C-alpha cells in the first residue's frame, strides 16, 4: 500500500506530461494550418490556376483529380458553370477572412469604447450601456442580421457593418470588468490624486492592461464571424454571386450534392479547418495570457 501511495505522484506527473504533449501537438497542427490558410488567402491570385469567375460549360461538373472525366488542371473539380472549385475556394477564403477580420475590428472598436465608458462612468451611463449589452445577448443575432440584410440589401458595406456589430457586447463586458478591477489598484488612485484626467488614465494605465484579454477575444470572435458570414451567404443574404465566398459556394452547391459533392466539400472543409484553427489558437492565447492558468 505504501509503495502504491508513493507511486501516485509519479503517475500523475507522467499523465500530465502526456496531456501536455498531446496539447502541444494539437497547437502545432493548428499553427501550421493557420500559416497555410493565411498564405493561401494572401497568395490566392498567384496560387490559383484559373480565374475564379471564368466559365466553361464544356468542363462543367468535372470531378477532382483521380476520378473519371477529370479535366486537366482542375485539381478539385469544377462547378455547375465549369468554374474551377479550387480557385474559387481560395478566393472565397480570402474574402471570408477579410470580412471576418474587418467585422472583428469594428466589434473591438465599438465594444471596447463602450466598455471603457461604462467602466469609468458610473450611474445611468453604465446602466444604459449594460442594458444594450443584455439586449444584444438576449436576442438571437442571426435573426437581426437576416432582418437588416433583407431591408438594407446585401452589399459588402452593409455586410461588414452587420458582422461588426455581431460580437461587440463581448468586448464591452470584458473591458468594463477589467476597468472596474483596475480602478481598485493603488497606482490608479495615485494617478487620480496627482490630478491626471480620465483620458490620460485610460491611455496610460488602463489600455495596456486590456491588451491580453482583448487579443484573446479578438481571435475567438474571428471564428464566430466566419460561421455567421458563411450562414448568411449560405442563405443568399451574404456575398452575392458571382463573387465567391466559402458560405456562398456551399449554398450554391447544395443542390448538386447527390451528383457533384466536390462542389461543397472543398469550401466546407476550409470552413471547418479555419474555425478549428482559430478556436485552438484562441484557447492557446488565453492560456498564455492568463497568469492563473499558467501557474497550474
PDB file of C-alpha atoms in Angstrom:
ATOM      1  CA  UNK A   1       0.000   0.000   0.000  1.00  0.00           C
ATOM      2  CA  UNK A   2       2.829   2.406   0.868  1.00  0.00           C
ATOM      3  CA  UNK A   3       4.558   1.748  -2.432  1.00  0.00           C
ATOM      4  CA  UNK A   4       1.293   2.415  -4.288  1.00  0.00           C
ATOM      5  CA  UNK A   5       0.810   5.710  -2.455  1.00  0.00           C
ATOM      6  CA  UNK A   6       4.386   6.711  -3.291  1.00  0.00           C
ATOM      7  CA  UNK A   7       3.853   5.877  -6.957  1.00  0.00           C
ATOM      8  CA  UNK A   8       0.718   8.028  -7.354  1.00  0.00           C
ATOM      9  CA  UNK A   9       2.563  11.372  -7.684  1.00  0.00           C
ATOM     10  CA  UNK A  10       4.836   9.889 -10.370  1.00  0.00           C
ATOM     11  CA  UNK A  11       1.847   8.565 -12.307  1.00  0.00           C
ATOM     12  CA  UNK A  12       0.160  11.959 -12.118  1.00  0.00           C
ATOM     13  CA  UNK A  13       3.276  13.716 -13.400  1.00  0.00           C
ATOM     14  CA  UNK A  14       3.567  11.282 -16.303  1.00  0.00           C
ATOM     15  CA  UNK A  15      -0.120  11.714 -17.126  1.00  0.00           C
ATOM     16  CA  UNK A  16       0.267  15.494 -17.019  1.00  0.00           C
ATOM     17  CA  UNK A  17       3.265  15.296 -19.367  1.00  0.00           C
ATOM     18  CA  UNK A  18       1.344  13.113 -21.818  1.00  0.00           C
ATOM     19  CA  UNK A  19      -1.588  15.555 -21.785  1.00  0.00           C
ATOM     20  CA  UNK A  20       0.788  18.456 -22.301  1.00  0.00           C
ATOM     21  CA  UNK A  21       2.458  16.697 -25.233  1.00  0.00           C
ATOM     22  CA  UNK A  22      -0.948  15.989 -26.806  1.00  0.00           C
ATOM     23  CA  UNK A  23      -1.956  19.634 -26.408  1.00  0.00           C
ATOM     24  CA  UNK A  24       1.360  20.758 -27.945  1.00  0.00           C
ATOM     25  CA  UNK A  25       0.769  18.530 -30.978  1.00  0.00           C
ATOM     26  CA  UNK A  26      -2.728  19.954 -31.498  1.00  0.00           C
ATOM     27  CA  UNK A  27      -1.433  23.514 -31.153  1.00  0.00           C
ATOM     28  CA  UNK A  28       1.381  22.794 -33.625  1.00  0.00           C
ATOM     29  CA  UNK A  29      -1.127  21.411 -36.134  1.00  0.00           C
ATOM     30  CA  UNK A  30      -3.327  24.479 -35.638  1.00  0.00           C
ATOM     31  CA  UNK A  31      -0.344  26.801 -36.151  1.00  0.00           C
ATOM     32  CA  UNK A  32       0.638  25.010 -39.371  1.00  0.00           C
ATOM     33  CA  UNK A  33      -2.970  25.212 -40.586  1.00  0.00           C
ATOM     34  CA  UNK A  34      -3.053  28.930 -39.750  1.00  0.00           C
ATOM     35  CA  UNK A  35       0.105  29.567 -41.791  1.00  0.00           C
ATOM     36  CA  UNK A  36      -1.238  27.566 -44.743  1.00  0.00           C
ATOM     37  CA  UNK A  37      -4.645  29.265 -44.631  1.00  0.00           C
ATOM     38  CA  UNK A  38      -3.170  32.755 -44.329  1.00  0.00           C
ATOM     39  CA  UNK A  39      -0.667  32.027 -47.105  1.00  0.00           C
ATOM     40  CA  UNK A  40      -3.379  30.589 -49.352  1.00  0.00           C
ATOM     41  CA  UNK A  41      -5.623  33.601 -48.777  1.00  0.00           C
ATOM     42  CA  UNK A  42      -2.895  36.204 -49.310  1.00  0.00           C
ATOM     43  CA  UNK A  43      -1.361  34.492 -52.338  1.00  0.00           C
ATOM     44  CA  UNK A  44      -4.638  33.349 -53.899  1.00  0.00           C
ATOM     45  CA  UNK A  45      -4.237  35.454 -57.084  1.00  0.00           C
ATOM     46  CA  UNK A  46      -0.855  33.799 -57.761  1.00  0.00           C
ATOM     47  CA  UNK A  47      -1.607  30.283 -56.487  1.00  0.00           C
ATOM     48  CA  UNK A  48      -4.887  29.652 -58.283  1.00  0.00           C
ATOM     49  CA  UNK A  49      -4.577  28.001 -61.696  1.00  0.00           C
ATOM     50  CA  UNK A  50      -7.722  29.648 -63.125  1.00  0.00           C
ATOM     51  CA  UNK A  51      -9.703  32.853 -62.779  1.00  0.00           C
ATOM     52  CA  UNK A  52     -12.460  32.169 -60.219  1.00  0.00           C
ATOM     53  CA  UNK A  53     -15.064  33.834 -62.462  1.00  0.00           C
ATOM     54  CA  UNK A  54     -14.165  32.125 -65.754  1.00  0.00           C
ATOM     55  CA  UNK A  55     -16.895  29.798 -67.001  1.00  0.00           C
ATOM     56  CA  UNK A  56     -16.593  26.831 -69.346  1.00  0.00           C
ATOM     57  CA  UNK A  57     -19.782  24.882 -69.928  1.00  0.00           C
ATOM     58  CA  UNK A  58     -17.828  22.195 -71.742  1.00  0.00           C
ATOM     59  CA  UNK A  59     -15.991  21.445 -68.468  1.00  0.00           C
ATOM     60  CA  UNK A  60     -18.959  21.708 -66.086  1.00  0.00           C
ATOM     61  CA  UNK A  61     -19.347  19.269 -63.182  1.00  0.00           C
ATOM     62  CA  UNK A  62     -15.987  17.612 -63.756  1.00  0.00           C
ATOM     63  CA  UNK A  63     -14.763  15.572 -60.723  1.00  0.00           C
ATOM     64  CA  UNK A  64     -11.436  16.121 -58.908  1.00  0.00           C
ATOM     65  CA  UNK A  65      -8.168  14.511 -59.917  1.00  0.00           C
ATOM     66  CA  UNK A  66      -8.165  10.724 -59.680  1.00  0.00           C
ATOM     67  CA  UNK A  67     -11.735  10.253 -60.930  1.00  0.00           C
ATOM     68  CA  UNK A  68     -13.125   9.542 -64.382  1.00  0.00           C
ATOM     69  CA  UNK A  69     -13.906  12.582 -66.552  1.00  0.00           C
ATOM     70  CA  UNK A  70     -11.266  14.602 -64.716  1.00  0.00           C
ATOM     71  CA  UNK A  71     -10.483  17.837 -66.583  1.00  0.00           C
ATOM     72  CA  UNK A  72      -6.784  18.637 -66.759  1.00  0.00           C
ATOM     73  CA  UNK A  73      -5.728  21.331 -64.306  1.00  0.00           C
ATOM     74  CA  UNK A  74      -8.915  21.347 -62.251  1.00  0.00           C
ATOM     75  CA  UNK A  75      -7.482  19.557 -59.215  1.00  0.00           C
ATOM     76  CA  UNK A  76     -10.632  19.933 -57.071  1.00  0.00           C
ATOM     77  CA  UNK A  77     -13.086  19.645 -59.954  1.00  0.00           C
ATOM     78  CA  UNK A  78     -15.435  22.188 -61.488  1.00  0.00           C
ATOM     79  CA  UNK A  79     -18.867  23.501 -60.530  1.00  0.00           C
ATOM     80  CA  UNK A  80     -22.143  23.691 -62.425  1.00  0.00           C
ATOM     81  CA  UNK A  81     -20.832  26.514 -64.650  1.00  0.00           C
ATOM     82  CA  UNK A  82     -17.436  24.956 -65.302  1.00  0.00           C
ATOM     83  CA  UNK A  83     -15.586  27.226 -62.866  1.00  0.00           C
ATOM     84  CA  UNK A  84     -12.557  25.821 -61.053  1.00  0.00           C
ATOM     85  CA  UNK A  85     -13.541  24.838 -57.486  1.00  0.00           C
ATOM     86  CA  UNK A  86     -10.025  25.190 -56.063  1.00  0.00           C
ATOM     87  CA  UNK A  87      -9.567  28.696 -57.470  1.00  0.00           C
ATOM     88  CA  UNK A  88     -12.963  29.800 -56.221  1.00  0.00           C
ATOM     89  CA  UNK A  89     -12.323  28.236 -52.784  1.00  0.00           C
ATOM     90  CA  UNK A  90      -9.025  30.080 -52.302  1.00  0.00           C
ATOM     91  CA  UNK A  91     -10.536  33.388 -53.417  1.00  0.00           C
ATOM     92  CA  UNK A  92     -13.559  32.669 -51.226  1.00  0.00           C
ATOM     93  CA  UNK A  93     -11.227  32.015 -48.289  1.00  0.00           C
ATOM     94  CA  UNK A  94      -9.557  35.357 -48.991  1.00  0.00           C
ATOM     95  CA  UNK A  95     -12.872  37.226 -48.959  1.00  0.00           C
ATOM     96  CA  UNK A  96     -14.222  35.350 -45.928  1.00  0.00           C
ATOM     97  CA  UNK A  97     -11.089  36.111 -43.899  1.00  0.00           C
ATOM     98  CA  UNK A  98     -11.171  39.775 -44.957  1.00  0.00           C
ATOM     99  CA  UNK A  99     -14.820  40.111 -43.918  1.00  0.00           C
ATOM    100  CA  UNK A 100     -14.204  38.317 -40.612  1.00  0.00           C
ATOM    101  CA  UNK A 101     -11.172  40.476 -39.798  1.00  0.00           C
ATOM    102  CA  UNK A 102     -12.989  43.709 -40.676  1.00  0.00           C
ATOM    103  CA  UNK A 103     -16.013  42.661 -38.606  1.00  0.00           C
ATOM    104  CA  UNK A 104     -13.857  41.721 -35.625  1.00  0.00           C
ATOM    105  CA  UNK A 105     -12.024  45.070 -35.764  1.00  0.00           C
ATOM    106  CA  UNK A 106     -15.319  47.003 -35.852  1.00  0.00           C
ATOM    107  CA  UNK A 107     -16.676  44.963 -32.943  1.00  0.00           C
ATOM    108  CA  UNK A 108     -13.466  45.569 -30.999  1.00  0.00           C
ATOM    109  CA  UNK A 109     -13.658  49.337 -31.532  1.00  0.00           C
ATOM    110  CA  UNK A 110     -17.354  49.633 -30.664  1.00  0.00           C
ATOM    111  CA  UNK A 111     -17.339  47.236 -27.715  1.00  0.00           C
ATOM    112  CA  UNK A 112     -14.005  48.447 -26.359  1.00  0.00           C
ATOM    113  CA  UNK A 113     -15.073  52.094 -26.398  1.00  0.00           C
ATOM    114  CA  UNK A 114     -18.459  51.415 -24.788  1.00  0.00           C
ATOM    115  CA  UNK A 115     -16.895  49.112 -22.202  1.00  0.00           C
ATOM    116  CA  UNK A 116     -14.302  51.745 -21.345  1.00  0.00           C
ATOM    117  CA  UNK A 117     -17.007  54.380 -20.899  1.00  0.00           C
ATOM    118  CA  UNK A 118     -19.150  52.021 -18.791  1.00  0.00           C
ATOM    119  CA  UNK A 119     -16.202  51.151 -16.579  1.00  0.00           C
ATOM    120  CA  UNK A 120     -15.227  54.748 -15.915  1.00  0.00           C
ATOM    121  CA  UNK A 121     -18.641  56.415 -15.828  1.00  0.00           C
ATOM    122  CA  UNK A 122     -20.952  55.009 -13.181  1.00  0.00           C
ATOM    123  CA  UNK A 123     -24.664  55.640 -12.808  1.00  0.00           C
ATOM    124  CA  UNK A 124     -27.098  55.954 -15.716  1.00  0.00           C
ATOM    125  CA  UNK A 125     -24.343  55.832 -18.361  1.00  0.00           C
ATOM    126  CA  UNK A 126     -23.128  52.448 -17.189  1.00  0.00           C
ATOM    127  CA  UNK A 127     -26.687  51.160 -16.741  1.00  0.00           C
ATOM    128  CA  UNK A 128     -27.646  52.234 -20.261  1.00  0.00           C
ATOM    129  CA  UNK A 129     -24.631  50.597 -21.903  1.00  0.00           C
ATOM    130  CA  UNK A 130     -25.023  47.359 -19.962  1.00  0.00           C
ATOM    131  CA  UNK A 131     -28.724  47.291 -20.870  1.00  0.00           C
ATOM    132  CA  UNK A 132     -27.705  47.386 -24.545  1.00  0.00           C
ATOM    133  CA  UNK A 133     -25.274  44.536 -23.829  1.00  0.00           C
ATOM    134  CA  UNK A 134     -28.040  42.478 -22.230  1.00  0.00           C
ATOM    135  CA  UNK A 135     -30.343  43.141 -25.180  1.00  0.00           C
ATOM    136  CA  UNK A 136     -27.659  42.048 -27.636  1.00  0.00           C
ATOM    137  CA  UNK A 137     -27.119  38.825 -25.695  1.00  0.00           C
ATOM    138  CA  UNK A 138     -30.833  38.089 -25.299  1.00  0.00           C
ATOM    139  CA  UNK A 139     -31.806  38.489 -28.966  1.00  0.00           C
ATOM    140  CA  UNK A 140     -30.510  35.835 -31.452  1.00  0.00           C
ATOM    141  CA  UNK A 141     -28.245  37.933 -33.621  1.00  0.00           C
ATOM    142  CA  UNK A 142     -28.678  35.759 -36.709  1.00  0.00           C
ATOM    143  CA  UNK A 143     -32.317  36.863 -36.897  1.00  0.00           C
ATOM    144  CA  UNK A 144     -31.288  40.510 -36.524  1.00  0.00           C
ATOM    145  CA  UNK A 145     -28.688  40.100 -39.275  1.00  0.00           C
ATOM    146  CA  UNK A 146     -31.229  38.495 -41.599  1.00  0.00           C
ATOM    147  CA  UNK A 147     -33.681  41.357 -40.987  1.00  0.00           C
ATOM    148  CA  UNK A 148     -31.078  44.084 -41.567  1.00  0.00           C
ATOM    149  CA  UNK A 149     -29.745  42.494 -44.758  1.00  0.00           C
ATOM    150  CA  UNK A 150     -33.262  41.864 -46.077  1.00  0.00           C
ATOM    151  CA  UNK A 151     -34.203  45.539 -45.537  1.00  0.00           C
ATOM    152  CA  UNK A 152     -30.929  47.270 -46.484  1.00  0.00           C
ATOM    153  CA  UNK A 153     -29.599  44.954 -49.166  1.00  0.00           C
ATOM    154  CA  UNK A 154     -26.663  42.563 -49.329  1.00  0.00           C
ATOM    155  CA  UNK A 155     -23.856  44.893 -50.352  1.00  0.00           C
ATOM    156  CA  UNK A 156     -20.404  44.266 -48.898  1.00  0.00           C
ATOM    157  CA  UNK A 157     -20.575  47.519 -46.909  1.00  0.00           C
ATOM    158  CA  UNK A 158     -23.803  46.527 -45.170  1.00  0.00           C
ATOM    159  CA  UNK A 159     -22.478  43.005 -44.625  1.00  0.00           C
ATOM    160  CA  UNK A 160     -19.288  44.299 -42.973  1.00  0.00           C
ATOM    161  CA  UNK A 161     -21.307  46.568 -40.658  1.00  0.00           C
ATOM    162  CA  UNK A 162     -23.613  43.686 -39.709  1.00  0.00           C
ATOM    163  CA  UNK A 163     -20.636  41.430 -38.963  1.00  0.00           C
ATOM    164  CA  UNK A 164     -19.032  44.263 -36.987  1.00  0.00           C
ATOM    165  CA  UNK A 165     -21.912  44.569 -34.528  1.00  0.00           C
ATOM    166  CA  UNK A 166     -22.190  40.787 -34.139  1.00  0.00           C
ATOM    167  CA  UNK A 167     -19.974  40.449 -31.080  1.00  0.00           C
ATOM    168  CA  UNK A 168     -19.318  43.913 -29.687  1.00  0.00           C
ATOM    169  CA  UNK A 169     -21.080  43.027 -26.413  1.00  0.00           C
ATOM    170  CA  UNK A 170     -18.363  40.508 -25.510  1.00  0.00           C
ATOM    171  CA  UNK A 171     -15.682  43.192 -25.814  1.00  0.00           C
ATOM    172  CA  UNK A 172     -17.802  45.613 -23.796  1.00  0.00           C
ATOM    173  CA  UNK A 173     -18.250  43.151 -20.927  1.00  0.00           C
ATOM    174  CA  UNK A 174     -14.559  42.257 -20.847  1.00  0.00           C
ATOM    175  CA  UNK A 175     -13.372  45.861 -20.949  1.00  0.00           C
ATOM    176  CA  UNK A 176     -15.881  47.020 -18.338  1.00  0.00           C
ATOM    177  CA  UNK A 177     -14.900  44.213 -15.953  1.00  0.00           C
ATOM    178  CA  UNK A 178     -11.179  44.855 -16.408  1.00  0.00           C
ATOM    179  CA  UNK A 179     -11.618  48.608 -15.953  1.00  0.00           C
ATOM    180  CA  UNK A 180     -13.561  48.041 -12.732  1.00  0.00           C
ATOM    181  CA  UNK A 181     -10.803  45.713 -11.496  1.00  0.00           C
ATOM    182  CA  UNK A 182      -8.003  48.090 -12.457  1.00  0.00           C
ATOM    183  CA  UNK A 183      -9.815  51.045 -10.876  1.00  0.00           C
ATOM    184  CA  UNK A 184      -9.286  49.485  -7.446  1.00  0.00           C
ATOM    185  CA  UNK A 185      -5.493  49.364  -7.864  1.00  0.00           C
ATOM    186  CA  UNK A 186      -3.379  51.767  -5.750  1.00  0.00           C
ATOM    187  CA  UNK A 187      -1.480  53.234  -8.716  1.00  0.00           C
ATOM    188  CA  UNK A 188      -4.749  54.382 -10.278  1.00  0.00           C
ATOM    189  CA  UNK A 189      -5.775  56.128  -7.064  1.00  0.00           C
ATOM    190  CA  UNK A 190      -2.362  57.797  -7.043  1.00  0.00           C
ATOM    191  CA  UNK A 191      -2.884  58.987 -10.609  1.00  0.00           C
ATOM    192  CA  UNK A 192      -6.270  60.466  -9.641  1.00  0.00           C
ATOM    193  CA  UNK A 193      -4.681  62.182  -6.648  1.00  0.00           C
ATOM    194  CA  UNK A 194      -1.940  63.615  -8.871  1.00  0.00           C
ATOM    195  CA  UNK A 195      -4.625  65.284 -10.996  1.00  0.00           C
ATOM    196  CA  UNK A 196      -4.480  63.040 -14.083  1.00  0.00           C
ATOM    197  CA  UNK A 197      -7.510  63.301 -16.358  1.00  0.00           C
ATOM    198  CA  UNK A 198      -9.709  60.383 -17.412  1.00  0.00           C
ATOM    199  CA  UNK A 199      -8.316  60.225 -20.961  1.00  0.00           C
ATOM    200  CA  UNK A 200      -4.729  60.182 -19.739  1.00  0.00           C
ATOM    201  CA  UNK A 201      -5.525  57.467 -17.203  1.00  0.00           C
ATOM    202  CA  UNK A 202      -7.331  55.391 -19.821  1.00  0.00           C
ATOM    203  CA  UNK A 203      -4.456  55.682 -22.326  1.00  0.00           C
ATOM    204  CA  UNK A 204      -1.549  55.381 -19.889  1.00  0.00           C
ATOM    205  CA  UNK A 205      -2.796  52.920 -17.271  1.00  0.00           C
ATOM    206  CA  UNK A 206      -5.965  51.137 -18.423  1.00  0.00           C
ATOM    207  CA  UNK A 207      -5.401  50.250 -22.083  1.00  0.00           C
ATOM    208  CA  UNK A 208      -2.032  48.472 -21.581  1.00  0.00           C
ATOM    209  CA  UNK A 209      -3.743  46.095 -19.127  1.00  0.00           C
ATOM    210  CA  UNK A 210      -6.515  45.320 -21.637  1.00  0.00           C
ATOM    211  CA  UNK A 211      -4.283  44.096 -24.461  1.00  0.00           C
ATOM    212  CA  UNK A 212      -4.123  40.429 -23.429  1.00  0.00           C
ATOM    213  CA  UNK A 213      -7.858  39.769 -22.870  1.00  0.00           C
ATOM    214  CA  UNK A 214      -8.801  41.747 -25.977  1.00  0.00           C
ATOM    215  CA  UNK A 215      -6.361  39.825 -28.186  1.00  0.00           C
ATOM    216  CA  UNK A 216      -7.812  36.548 -26.925  1.00  0.00           C
ATOM    217  CA  UNK A 217     -11.402  37.697 -27.512  1.00  0.00           C
ATOM    218  CA  UNK A 218     -10.464  39.005 -30.956  1.00  0.00           C
ATOM    219  CA  UNK A 219      -9.188  35.582 -32.018  1.00  0.00           C
ATOM    220  CA  UNK A 220     -12.240  33.799 -30.663  1.00  0.00           C
ATOM    221  CA  UNK A 221     -14.563  36.307 -32.365  1.00  0.00           C
ATOM    222  CA  UNK A 222     -12.998  35.602 -35.749  1.00  0.00           C
ATOM    223  CA  UNK A 223     -14.318  32.038 -35.847  1.00  0.00           C
ATOM    224  CA  UNK A 224     -17.812  33.158 -34.788  1.00  0.00           C
ATOM    225  CA  UNK A 225     -17.883  35.805 -37.521  1.00  0.00           C
ATOM    226  CA  UNK A 226     -16.658  33.273 -40.106  1.00  0.00           C
ATOM    227  CA  UNK A 227     -19.571  30.989 -39.194  1.00  0.00           C
ATOM    228  CA  UNK A 228     -22.043  33.904 -39.257  1.00  0.00           C
ATOM    229  CA  UNK A 229     -20.828  35.108 -42.662  1.00  0.00           C
ATOM    230  CA  UNK A 230     -20.981  31.565 -44.024  1.00  0.00           C
ATOM    231  CA  UNK A 231     -24.520  31.176 -42.688  1.00  0.00           C
ATOM    232  CA  UNK A 232     -25.706  34.453 -44.233  1.00  0.00           C
ATOM    233  CA  UNK A 233     -24.039  33.675 -47.568  1.00  0.00           C
ATOM    234  CA  UNK A 234     -25.487  30.155 -47.497  1.00  0.00           C
ATOM    235  CA  UNK A 235     -28.960  31.673 -47.111  1.00  0.00           C
ATOM    236  CA  UNK A 236     -28.344  34.053 -50.012  1.00  0.00           C
ATOM    237  CA  UNK A 237     -28.104  37.248 -47.942  1.00  0.00           C
ATOM    238  CA  UNK A 238     -24.338  37.491 -47.699  1.00  0.00           C
ATOM    239  CA  UNK A 239     -21.802  37.711 -50.511  1.00  0.00           C
ATOM    240  CA  UNK A 240     -23.654  37.723 -53.818  1.00  0.00           C
ATOM    241  CA  UNK A 241     -22.723  35.758 -56.974  1.00  0.00           C
ATOM    242  CA  UNK A 242     -20.551  35.649 -58.941  1.00  0.00           C
ATOM    243  CA  UNK A 243     -18.150  36.806 -56.199  1.00  0.00           C
ATOM    244  CA  UNK A 244     -17.158  33.662 -54.276  1.00  0.00           C
ATOM    245  CA  UNK A 245     -17.087  33.218 -50.515  1.00  0.00           C
ATOM    246  CA  UNK A 246     -16.928  29.942 -48.640  1.00  0.00           C
ATOM    247  CA  UNK A 247     -20.528  30.173 -47.429  1.00  0.00           C
ATOM    248  CA  UNK A 248     -21.961  31.193 -50.800  1.00  0.00           C
ATOM    249  CA  UNK A 249     -20.135  28.312 -52.501  1.00  0.00           C
ATOM    250  CA  UNK A 250     -21.681  25.839 -50.058  1.00  0.00           C
ATOM    251  CA  UNK A 251     -25.088  27.426 -50.558  1.00  0.00           C
ATOM    252  CA  UNK A 252     -24.903  27.339 -54.357  1.00  0.00           C
ATOM    253  CA  UNK A 253     -23.564  23.787 -54.433  1.00  0.00           C
ATOM    254  CA  UNK A 254     -26.069  22.189 -52.082  1.00  0.00           C
ATOM    255  CA  UNK A 255     -28.424  21.327 -54.976  1.00  0.00           C
ATOM    256  CA  UNK A 256     -25.648  19.295 -56.607  1.00  0.00           C
ATOM    257  CA  UNK A 257     -24.676  17.281 -53.529  1.00  0.00           C
ATOM    258  CA  UNK A 258     -26.042  13.921 -54.853  1.00  0.00           C
ATOM    259  CA  UNK A 259     -24.220  14.183 -58.192  1.00  0.00           C
ATOM    260  CA  UNK A 260     -21.260  16.533 -57.584  1.00  0.00           C
ATOM    261  CA  UNK A 261     -20.405  16.663 -53.852  1.00  0.00           C
ATOM    262  CA  UNK A 262     -16.927  18.091 -54.509  1.00  0.00           C
ATOM    263  CA  UNK A 263     -18.511  21.500 -55.162  1.00  0.00           C
ATOM    264  CA  UNK A 264     -19.484  21.666 -51.476  1.00  0.00           C
ATOM    265  CA  UNK A 265     -16.778  19.564 -49.834  1.00  0.00           C
ATOM    266  CA  UNK A 266     -13.813  21.829 -50.627  1.00  0.00           C
ATOM    267  CA  UNK A 267     -15.254  25.127 -49.241  1.00  0.00           C
ATOM    268  CA  UNK A 268     -16.944  23.281 -46.350  1.00  0.00           C
ATOM    269  CA  UNK A 269     -13.620  21.670 -45.407  1.00  0.00           C
ATOM    270  CA  UNK A 270     -11.949  25.089 -45.444  1.00  0.00           C
ATOM    271  CA  UNK A 271     -14.656  26.468 -43.117  1.00  0.00           C
ATOM    272  CA  UNK A 272     -14.152  23.563 -40.686  1.00  0.00           C
ATOM    273  CA  UNK A 273     -10.345  23.850 -40.721  1.00  0.00           C
ATOM    274  CA  UNK A 274     -10.495  27.637 -40.378  1.00  0.00           C
ATOM    275  CA  UNK A 275     -12.828  27.628 -37.375  1.00  0.00           C
ATOM    276  CA  UNK A 276     -10.886  24.759 -35.745  1.00  0.00           C
ATOM    277  CA  UNK A 277      -7.590  26.602 -36.211  1.00  0.00           C
ATOM    278  CA  UNK A 278      -8.837  29.915 -34.833  1.00  0.00           C
ATOM    279  CA  UNK A 279     -10.502  28.268 -31.822  1.00  0.00           C
ATOM    280  CA  UNK A 280      -7.381  26.265 -30.910  1.00  0.00           C
ATOM    281  CA  UNK A 281      -5.110  29.291 -31.261  1.00  0.00           C
ATOM    282  CA  UNK A 282      -7.570  31.390 -29.264  1.00  0.00           C
ATOM    283  CA  UNK A 283      -7.542  28.849 -26.424  1.00  0.00           C
ATOM    284  CA  UNK A 284      -3.757  28.782 -26.553  1.00  0.00           C
ATOM    285  CA  UNK A 285      -3.557  32.573 -26.345  1.00  0.00           C
ATOM    286  CA  UNK A 286      -5.996  32.540 -23.413  1.00  0.00           C
ATOM    287  CA  UNK A 287      -3.829  30.023 -21.560  1.00  0.00           C
ATOM    288  CA  UNK A 288      -0.693  32.057 -22.237  1.00  0.00           C
ATOM    289  CA  UNK A 289      -2.283  35.376 -21.286  1.00  0.00           C
ATOM    290  CA  UNK A 290      -3.969  34.194 -18.062  1.00  0.00           C
ATOM    291  CA  UNK A 291      -1.427  34.080 -15.246  1.00  0.00           C
ATOM    292  CA  UNK A 292      -3.651  31.807 -13.123  1.00  0.00           C
ATOM    293  CA  UNK A 293      -3.852  29.202 -15.900  1.00  0.00           C
ATOM    294  CA  UNK A 294      -0.100  29.290 -16.493  1.00  0.00           C
ATOM    295  CA  UNK A 295       0.603  28.557 -12.822  1.00  0.00           C
ATOM    296  CA  UNK A 296      -1.477  25.366 -12.809  1.00  0.00           C
TER     297      UNK A 296
END
